[in-house]
Amino acid sequence: EEVFGSSAEIFLGDNLTSGRYYLFRIDTAGNVADYIGTDPGWNRKGTKVAVKKGTDRWEWTLTVPLKEIGMDIIADNRLKAAFIREMHCGKGNEEYSSWQWCRNHQMQTFGTLTLQR
């Protein structure tokens, strides 16, 4: 059954500004919303998104220049992050997956990724 209306949200913390994070929301049609926190006024410059849709799945690739999200990988290669998957399969079949459901915008719930230098 075709995936319809599904989306992914990627939260990335800003290492240079305490409490600030960037949010990217990607859907199966390739639409991307970009926010600083909950403010939609930010417009990413170098970030690129590619969406590939199959009959039974969809895939996305998000490429974010680290400077665009306030990260200096030489100074600190740890990145606070959180991910949400929202899947709609029709006929009332929905699934929501995240690390801390209903607390996604709270940075203390973010995990830590260690990026390779």
Short mmCIF file of N, CA, C and O in Angstrom, two decimals:
data_model
loop_
_atom_site.label_atom_id
_atom_site.label_comp_id
_atom_site.label_asym_id
_atom_site.label_seq_id
_atom_site.Cartn_x
_atom_site.Cartn_y
_atom_site.Cartn_z
N GLU A 1 0.84 -1.18 0.00
CA GLU A 1 0.00 0.00 0.00
C GLU A 1 0.89 1.25 0.00
O GLU A 1 1.89 1.30 0.69
N GLU A 2 0.52 2.21 -0.78
CA GLU A 2 1.35 3.40 -0.93
C GLU A 2 1.38 4.23 0.35
O GLU A 2 0.37 4.42 1.01
N VAL A 3 2.57 4.69 0.70
CA VAL A 3 2.74 5.57 1.85
C VAL A 3 2.22 6.94 1.46
O VAL A 3 2.60 7.49 0.44
N PHE A 4 1.33 7.52 2.26
CA PHE A 4 0.73 8.81 1.94
C PHE A 4 0.80 9.73 3.15
O PHE A 4 0.43 9.35 4.25
N GLY A 5 1.31 10.93 2.95
CA GLY A 5 1.31 11.92 4.02
C GLY A 5 2.33 11.67 5.10
O GLY A 5 2.28 12.27 6.16
N SER A 6 3.27 10.78 4.87
CA SER A 6 4.28 10.48 5.87
C SER A 6 5.33 11.59 5.90
O SER A 6 5.54 12.28 4.91
N SER A 7 6.00 11.72 7.04
CA SER A 7 7.02 12.77 7.17
C SER A 7 8.07 12.36 8.19
O SER A 7 7.89 11.42 8.96
N ALA A 8 9.17 13.08 8.15
CA ALA A 8 10.24 12.92 9.13
C ALA A 8 10.61 14.32 9.62
O ALA A 8 10.56 15.28 8.86
N GLU A 9 10.93 14.41 10.90
CA GLU A 9 11.41 15.67 11.47
C GLU A 9 12.78 15.43 12.06
O GLU A 9 12.98 14.44 12.78
N ILE A 10 13.71 16.32 11.75
CA ILE A 10 15.07 16.21 12.23
C ILE A 10 15.37 17.47 13.02
O ILE A 10 15.25 18.59 12.51
N PHE A 11 15.73 17.31 14.28
CA PHE A 11 16.08 18.42 15.16
C PHE A 11 17.59 18.39 15.37
O PHE A 11 18.14 17.35 15.76
N LEU A 12 18.27 19.50 15.11
CA LEU A 12 19.72 19.59 15.29
C LEU A 12 20.04 20.78 16.18
O LEU A 12 19.65 21.91 15.88
N GLY A 13 20.76 20.53 17.25
CA GLY A 13 21.12 21.58 18.19
C GLY A 13 22.20 22.50 17.64
O GLY A 13 23.03 22.10 16.83
N ASP A 14 22.20 23.74 18.08
CA ASP A 14 23.21 24.74 17.72
C ASP A 14 24.27 24.74 18.81
O ASP A 14 23.99 25.10 19.95
N ASN A 15 25.48 24.35 18.48
CA ASN A 15 26.55 24.28 19.48
C ASN A 15 27.04 25.65 19.92
O ASN A 15 27.69 25.77 20.95
N LEU A 16 26.78 26.69 19.14
CA LEU A 16 27.30 28.02 19.47
C LEU A 16 26.30 28.88 20.23
O LEU A 16 26.69 29.85 20.87
N THR A 17 25.02 28.54 20.17
CA THR A 17 23.99 29.33 20.85
C THR A 17 23.17 28.40 21.74
O THR A 17 22.40 27.57 21.25
N SER A 18 23.34 28.53 23.03
CA SER A 18 22.67 27.67 24.00
C SER A 18 21.14 27.72 23.83
O SER A 18 20.56 28.79 23.72
N GLY A 19 20.53 26.54 23.80
CA GLY A 19 19.07 26.44 23.73
C GLY A 19 18.49 26.57 22.34
O GLY A 19 17.29 26.42 22.16
N ARG A 20 19.30 26.85 21.34
CA ARG A 20 18.76 27.03 19.99
C ARG A 20 18.94 25.73 19.20
O ARG A 20 19.94 25.04 19.31
N TYR A 21 17.92 25.40 18.41
CA TYR A 21 18.00 24.22 17.55
C TYR A 21 17.35 24.52 16.21
O TYR A 21 16.58 25.47 16.06
N TYR A 22 17.69 23.70 15.24
CA TYR A 22 17.16 23.81 13.89
C TYR A 22 16.27 22.60 13.64
O TYR A 22 16.58 21.49 14.07
N LEU A 23 15.17 22.83 12.94
CA LEU A 23 14.21 21.77 12.67
C LEU A 23 13.97 21.69 11.17
O LEU A 23 13.71 22.71 10.52
N PHE A 24 14.09 20.49 10.64
CA PHE A 24 13.78 20.22 9.24
C PHE A 24 12.65 19.21 9.22
O PHE A 24 12.73 18.17 9.88
N ARG A 25 11.59 19.51 8.47
CA ARG A 25 10.47 18.56 8.31
C ARG A 25 10.38 18.23 6.84
O ARG A 25 10.27 19.12 6.00
N ILE A 26 10.46 16.94 6.54
CA ILE A 26 10.48 16.46 5.16
C ILE A 26 9.29 15.53 4.98
O ILE A 26 9.05 14.66 5.81
N ASP A 27 8.56 15.70 3.86
CA ASP A 27 7.46 14.76 3.61
C ASP A 27 7.70 13.97 2.34
O ASP A 27 8.68 14.19 1.62
N THR A 28 6.82 13.03 2.05
CA THR A 28 7.00 12.11 0.93
C THR A 28 6.97 12.81 -0.43
O THR A 28 7.49 12.28 -1.40
N ALA A 29 6.38 13.99 -0.49
CA ALA A 29 6.33 14.73 -1.75
C ALA A 29 7.60 15.55 -1.98
O ALA A 29 7.75 16.19 -3.02
N GLY A 30 8.51 15.55 -1.00
CA GLY A 30 9.74 16.32 -1.14
C GLY A 30 9.66 17.73 -0.59
O GLY A 30 10.58 18.52 -0.75
N ASN A 31 8.53 18.05 0.06
CA ASN A 31 8.41 19.37 0.68
C ASN A 31 9.29 19.42 1.93
O ASN A 31 9.36 18.45 2.67
N VAL A 32 9.92 20.55 2.15
CA VAL A 32 10.79 20.72 3.31
C VAL A 32 10.41 22.00 4.02
O VAL A 32 10.27 23.05 3.40
N ALA A 33 10.21 21.90 5.32
CA ALA A 33 10.02 23.09 6.16
C ALA A 33 11.27 23.23 7.00
O ALA A 33 11.83 22.24 7.45
N ASP A 34 11.71 24.46 7.17
CA ASP A 34 12.91 24.69 7.98
C ASP A 34 12.61 25.77 9.01
O ASP A 34 11.98 26.77 8.71
N TYR A 35 13.04 25.53 10.22
CA TYR A 35 12.75 26.41 11.35
C TYR A 35 13.98 26.58 12.22
O TYR A 35 14.83 25.70 12.29
N ILE A 36 14.05 27.68 12.92
CA ILE A 36 14.93 27.79 14.09
C ILE A 36 13.97 27.68 15.26
O ILE A 36 13.11 28.55 15.45
N GLY A 37 14.06 26.59 16.01
CA GLY A 37 13.08 26.34 17.06
C GLY A 37 11.72 26.17 16.41
O GLY A 37 11.53 25.34 15.54
N THR A 38 10.77 27.00 16.81
CA THR A 38 9.43 26.95 16.21
C THR A 38 9.19 28.14 15.28
O THR A 38 8.07 28.35 14.83
N ASP A 39 10.24 28.90 14.98
CA ASP A 39 10.14 30.08 14.12
C ASP A 39 10.37 29.70 12.66
O ASP A 39 11.48 29.31 12.28
N PRO A 40 9.34 29.84 11.81
CA PRO A 40 9.50 29.48 10.40
C PRO A 40 10.21 30.56 9.57
O PRO A 40 10.36 30.41 8.36
N GLY A 41 10.69 31.63 10.20
CA GLY A 41 11.30 32.74 9.47
C GLY A 41 12.68 32.44 8.91
O GLY A 41 13.19 33.18 8.08
N TRP A 42 13.30 31.35 9.33
CA TRP A 42 14.63 30.99 8.83
C TRP A 42 14.50 30.29 7.49
O TRP A 42 13.59 29.50 7.28
N ASN A 43 15.38 30.61 6.57
CA ASN A 43 15.41 29.93 5.29
C ASN A 43 16.81 29.39 5.06
O ASN A 43 17.75 30.17 4.88
N ARG A 44 16.94 28.09 5.10
CA ARG A 44 18.23 27.47 4.91
C ARG A 44 18.84 27.88 3.58
O ARG A 44 18.12 28.14 2.63
N LYS A 45 20.14 27.90 3.53
CA LYS A 45 20.82 28.29 2.30
C LYS A 45 21.45 27.07 1.63
O LYS A 45 21.09 26.71 0.53
N GLY A 46 22.40 26.43 2.29
CA GLY A 46 23.15 25.34 1.67
C GLY A 46 22.60 23.96 1.92
O GLY A 46 23.08 22.98 1.34
N THR A 47 21.60 23.83 2.78
CA THR A 47 21.04 22.51 3.08
C THR A 47 20.31 21.96 1.87
O THR A 47 19.57 22.67 1.21
N LYS A 48 20.54 20.69 1.60
CA LYS A 48 19.90 20.05 0.46
C LYS A 48 19.14 18.81 0.93
O LYS A 48 19.58 18.11 1.83
N VAL A 49 18.02 18.56 0.28
CA VAL A 49 17.19 17.40 0.60
C VAL A 49 16.86 16.66 -0.69
O VAL A 49 16.53 17.29 -1.69
N ALA A 50 16.96 15.35 -0.65
CA ALA A 50 16.53 14.52 -1.76
C ALA A 50 15.56 13.47 -1.22
O ALA A 50 15.81 12.88 -0.18
N VAL A 51 14.45 13.28 -1.94
CA VAL A 51 13.45 12.29 -1.54
C VAL A 51 13.27 11.31 -2.69
O VAL A 51 13.15 11.70 -3.84
N LYS A 52 13.28 10.05 -2.34
CA LYS A 52 13.07 8.98 -3.31
C LYS A 52 11.89 8.16 -2.81
O LYS A 52 11.90 7.68 -1.68
N LYS A 53 10.87 8.02 -3.64
CA LYS A 53 9.65 7.34 -3.22
C LYS A 53 9.48 6.04 -4.00
O LYS A 53 9.52 6.04 -5.23
N GLY A 54 9.30 4.95 -3.27
CA GLY A 54 9.02 3.66 -3.89
C GLY A 54 7.57 3.29 -3.67
O GLY A 54 6.80 4.05 -3.10
N THR A 55 7.19 2.10 -4.09
CA THR A 55 5.79 1.68 -3.91
C THR A 55 5.49 1.30 -2.47
O THR A 55 4.34 1.39 -2.04
N ASP A 56 6.52 0.87 -1.72
CA ASP A 56 6.27 0.44 -0.35
C ASP A 56 7.13 1.18 0.67
O ASP A 56 7.16 0.82 1.84
N ARG A 57 7.84 2.22 0.25
CA ARG A 57 8.67 2.97 1.18
C ARG A 57 9.11 4.29 0.53
O ARG A 57 8.95 4.48 -0.66
N TRP A 58 9.67 5.14 1.37
CA TRP A 58 10.30 6.35 0.86
C TRP A 58 11.58 6.58 1.63
O TRP A 58 11.74 6.12 2.75
N GLU A 59 12.52 7.23 0.98
CA GLU A 59 13.82 7.49 1.58
C GLU A 59 14.14 8.97 1.40
O GLU A 59 13.72 9.59 0.42
N TRP A 60 14.87 9.51 2.34
CA TRP A 60 15.30 10.90 2.21
C TRP A 60 16.76 11.01 2.62
O TRP A 60 17.26 10.22 3.40
N THR A 61 17.42 11.99 2.01
CA THR A 61 18.79 12.31 2.37
C THR A 61 18.84 13.80 2.66
O THR A 61 18.36 14.61 1.86
N LEU A 62 19.36 14.15 3.81
CA LEU A 62 19.47 15.54 4.25
C LEU A 62 20.96 15.86 4.37
O LEU A 62 21.68 15.18 5.09
N THR A 63 21.42 16.87 3.64
CA THR A 63 22.81 17.31 3.70
C THR A 63 22.81 18.73 4.27
O THR A 63 22.24 19.64 3.67
N VAL A 64 23.44 18.89 5.44
CA VAL A 64 23.43 20.17 6.13
C VAL A 64 24.87 20.67 6.30
O VAL A 64 25.66 20.01 6.97
N PRO A 65 25.21 21.83 5.73
CA PRO A 65 26.53 22.40 6.02
C PRO A 65 26.60 22.75 7.51
O PRO A 65 25.70 23.40 8.04
N LEU A 66 27.62 22.27 8.19
CA LEU A 66 27.69 22.45 9.63
C LEU A 66 27.70 23.91 10.05
O LEU A 66 27.10 24.27 11.08
N LYS A 67 28.32 24.78 9.27
CA LYS A 67 28.32 26.21 9.62
C LYS A 67 26.90 26.78 9.64
O LYS A 67 26.60 27.69 10.40
N GLU A 68 26.03 26.23 8.79
CA GLU A 68 24.65 26.72 8.70
C GLU A 68 23.86 26.48 10.00
O GLU A 68 22.90 27.17 10.28
N ILE A 69 24.29 25.49 10.78
CA ILE A 69 23.58 25.21 12.04
C ILE A 69 24.47 25.54 13.24
O ILE A 69 24.27 25.02 14.33
N GLY A 70 25.44 26.43 13.04
CA GLY A 70 26.26 26.90 14.16
C GLY A 70 27.21 25.87 14.73
O GLY A 70 27.46 25.85 15.92
N MET A 71 27.74 25.00 13.87
CA MET A 71 28.62 23.96 14.38
C MET A 71 30.03 24.13 13.83
O MET A 71 30.23 24.25 12.63
N ASP A 72 30.99 24.10 14.73
CA ASP A 72 32.41 24.09 14.39
C ASP A 72 32.93 22.72 14.82
O ASP A 72 33.20 22.49 15.99
N ILE A 73 33.03 21.81 13.86
CA ILE A 73 33.37 20.41 14.17
C ILE A 73 34.77 20.28 14.77
O ILE A 73 35.04 19.33 15.51
N ILE A 74 35.65 21.21 14.50
CA ILE A 74 36.99 21.16 15.07
C ILE A 74 36.93 21.47 16.58
O ILE A 74 37.57 20.81 17.39
N ALA A 75 36.13 22.45 16.95
CA ALA A 75 35.99 22.82 18.36
C ALA A 75 35.22 21.77 19.16
O ALA A 75 35.53 21.49 20.31
N ASP A 76 34.18 21.18 18.55
CA ASP A 76 33.34 20.20 19.25
C ASP A 76 32.63 19.36 18.20
O ASP A 76 31.86 19.88 17.41
N ASN A 77 32.90 18.06 18.19
CA ASN A 77 32.27 17.21 17.18
C ASN A 77 31.02 16.49 17.69
O ASN A 77 30.53 15.57 17.06
N ARG A 78 30.49 16.94 18.81
CA ARG A 78 29.24 16.37 19.32
C ARG A 78 28.07 17.26 18.88
O ARG A 78 28.14 18.48 18.98
N LEU A 79 27.01 16.63 18.43
CA LEU A 79 25.84 17.34 17.94
C LEU A 79 24.60 16.80 18.64
O LEU A 79 24.34 15.59 18.61
N LYS A 80 23.84 17.67 19.28
CA LYS A 80 22.57 17.27 19.90
C LYS A 80 21.55 17.10 18.77
O LYS A 80 21.47 17.93 17.86
N ALA A 81 20.78 16.02 18.83
CA ALA A 81 19.84 15.74 17.75
C ALA A 81 18.65 14.91 18.25
O ALA A 81 18.75 14.22 19.27
N ALA A 82 17.56 15.00 17.53
CA ALA A 82 16.37 14.18 17.78
C ALA A 82 15.69 13.93 16.44
O ALA A 82 15.81 14.74 15.51
N PHE A 83 14.98 12.83 16.36
CA PHE A 83 14.33 12.43 15.11
C PHE A 83 12.90 11.96 15.40
O PHE A 83 12.65 11.31 16.41
N ILE A 84 12.01 12.28 14.48
CA ILE A 84 10.62 11.81 14.57
C ILE A 84 10.23 11.23 13.22
O ILE A 84 10.56 11.80 12.19
N ARG A 85 9.54 10.12 13.25
CA ARG A 85 8.97 9.57 12.02
C ARG A 85 7.46 9.49 12.21
O ARG A 85 6.97 8.99 13.22
N GLU A 86 6.75 9.99 11.22
CA GLU A 86 5.29 9.93 11.22
C GLU A 86 4.90 9.20 9.94
O GLU A 86 5.24 9.63 8.85
N MET A 87 4.22 8.06 10.10
CA MET A 87 3.89 7.25 8.94
C MET A 87 2.39 7.08 8.82
O MET A 87 1.72 6.71 9.79
N HIS A 88 1.87 7.37 7.64
CA HIS A 88 0.45 7.19 7.34
C HIS A 88 0.36 6.17 6.21
O HIS A 88 0.93 6.37 5.15
N CYS A 89 -0.34 5.10 6.44
CA CYS A 89 -0.48 4.05 5.43
C CYS A 89 -1.91 3.91 4.94
O CYS A 89 -2.25 2.94 4.29
N GLY A 90 -2.76 4.86 5.28
CA GLY A 90 -4.14 4.79 4.85
C GLY A 90 -4.97 3.92 5.77
O GLY A 90 -4.44 3.19 6.62
N LYS A 91 -6.28 4.00 5.64
CA LYS A 91 -7.22 3.17 6.42
C LYS A 91 -7.00 3.31 7.92
O LYS A 91 -7.14 2.35 8.67
N GLY A 92 -6.57 4.49 8.38
CA GLY A 92 -6.38 4.71 9.81
C GLY A 92 -5.10 4.13 10.38
O GLY A 92 -4.90 4.17 11.59
N ASN A 93 -4.26 3.56 9.54
CA ASN A 93 -2.99 3.00 10.01
C ASN A 93 -1.94 4.10 10.09
O ASN A 93 -1.51 4.62 9.06
N GLU A 94 -1.57 4.47 11.31
CA GLU A 94 -0.58 5.52 11.52
C GLU A 94 0.42 5.05 12.55
O GLU A 94 0.10 4.25 13.43
N GLU A 95 1.63 5.58 12.43
CA GLU A 95 2.66 5.27 13.40
C GLU A 95 3.49 6.53 13.64
O GLU A 95 3.83 7.24 12.71
N TYR A 96 3.80 6.80 14.90
CA TYR A 96 4.63 7.92 15.28
C TYR A 96 5.78 7.36 16.11
O TYR A 96 5.55 6.67 17.09
N SER A 97 6.99 7.66 15.70
CA SER A 97 8.15 7.15 16.42
C SER A 97 9.09 8.30 16.74
O SER A 97 9.39 9.12 15.88
N SER A 98 9.57 8.34 17.99
CA SER A 98 10.57 9.33 18.38
C SER A 98 11.23 8.86 19.67
O SER A 98 10.79 7.91 20.30
N TRP A 99 12.27 9.56 20.06
CA TRP A 99 12.98 9.20 21.30
C TRP A 99 12.18 9.61 22.53
O TRP A 99 12.14 8.89 23.50
N GLN A 100 11.58 10.76 22.50
CA GLN A 100 10.82 11.29 23.64
C GLN A 100 9.51 11.87 23.12
O GLN A 100 9.44 13.05 22.83
N TRP A 101 8.51 11.05 22.95
CA TRP A 101 7.26 11.51 22.36
C TRP A 101 6.66 12.67 23.15
O TRP A 101 6.68 12.68 24.37
N CYS A 102 6.13 13.65 22.45
CA CYS A 102 5.48 14.85 22.99
C CYS A 102 6.46 15.80 23.69
O CYS A 102 6.03 16.74 24.31
N ARG A 103 7.75 15.53 23.61
CA ARG A 103 8.73 16.43 24.21
C ARG A 103 9.81 16.76 23.18
O ARG A 103 10.94 17.05 23.52
N ASN A 104 9.44 16.71 21.91
CA ASN A 104 10.40 16.83 20.83
C ASN A 104 11.11 18.18 20.77
O ASN A 104 12.24 18.26 20.33
N HIS A 105 10.46 19.23 21.18
CA HIS A 105 11.05 20.57 21.11
C HIS A 105 11.84 20.93 22.37
O HIS A 105 12.24 22.07 22.53
N GLN A 106 12.06 20.00 23.23
CA GLN A 106 12.81 20.25 24.47
C GLN A 106 14.20 19.64 24.32
O GLN A 106 14.36 18.42 24.28
N MET A 107 15.21 20.50 24.24
CA MET A 107 16.55 20.03 23.93
C MET A 107 17.13 19.06 24.95
O MET A 107 17.99 18.25 24.60
N GLN A 108 16.64 19.07 26.17
CA GLN A 108 17.16 18.11 27.15
C GLN A 108 16.78 16.68 26.79
O GLN A 108 17.35 15.73 27.33
N THR A 109 15.84 16.49 25.87
CA THR A 109 15.47 15.15 25.43
C THR A 109 16.26 14.71 24.20
O THR A 109 16.13 13.57 23.77
N PHE A 110 17.05 15.61 23.61
CA PHE A 110 17.84 15.26 22.43
C PHE A 110 18.94 14.27 22.81
O PHE A 110 19.49 14.32 23.91
N GLY A 111 19.29 13.41 21.88
CA GLY A 111 20.45 12.54 22.05
C GLY A 111 21.70 13.27 21.56
O GLY A 111 21.62 14.40 21.06
N THR A 112 22.84 12.63 21.69
CA THR A 112 24.09 13.23 21.23
C THR A 112 24.72 12.35 20.16
O THR A 112 24.93 11.16 20.38
N LEU A 113 24.99 12.95 19.00
CA LEU A 113 25.69 12.28 17.93
C LEU A 113 27.14 12.73 17.97
O LEU A 113 27.42 13.92 18.18
N THR A 114 28.08 11.83 17.79
CA THR A 114 29.48 12.20 17.69
C THR A 114 29.88 12.08 16.22
O THR A 114 29.87 10.98 15.66
N LEU A 115 30.18 13.22 15.61
CA LEU A 115 30.52 13.25 14.19
C LEU A 115 31.99 12.97 13.99
O LEU A 115 32.84 13.39 14.77
N GLN A 116 32.28 12.27 12.92
CA GLN A 116 33.67 11.96 12.61
C GLN A 116 34.37 13.20 12.08
O GLN A 116 33.83 13.91 11.24
N ARG A 117 35.56 13.46 12.60
CA ARG A 117 36.33 14.64 12.15
C ARG A 117 37.14 14.29 10.94
O ARG A 117 37.57 13.22 10.72
#
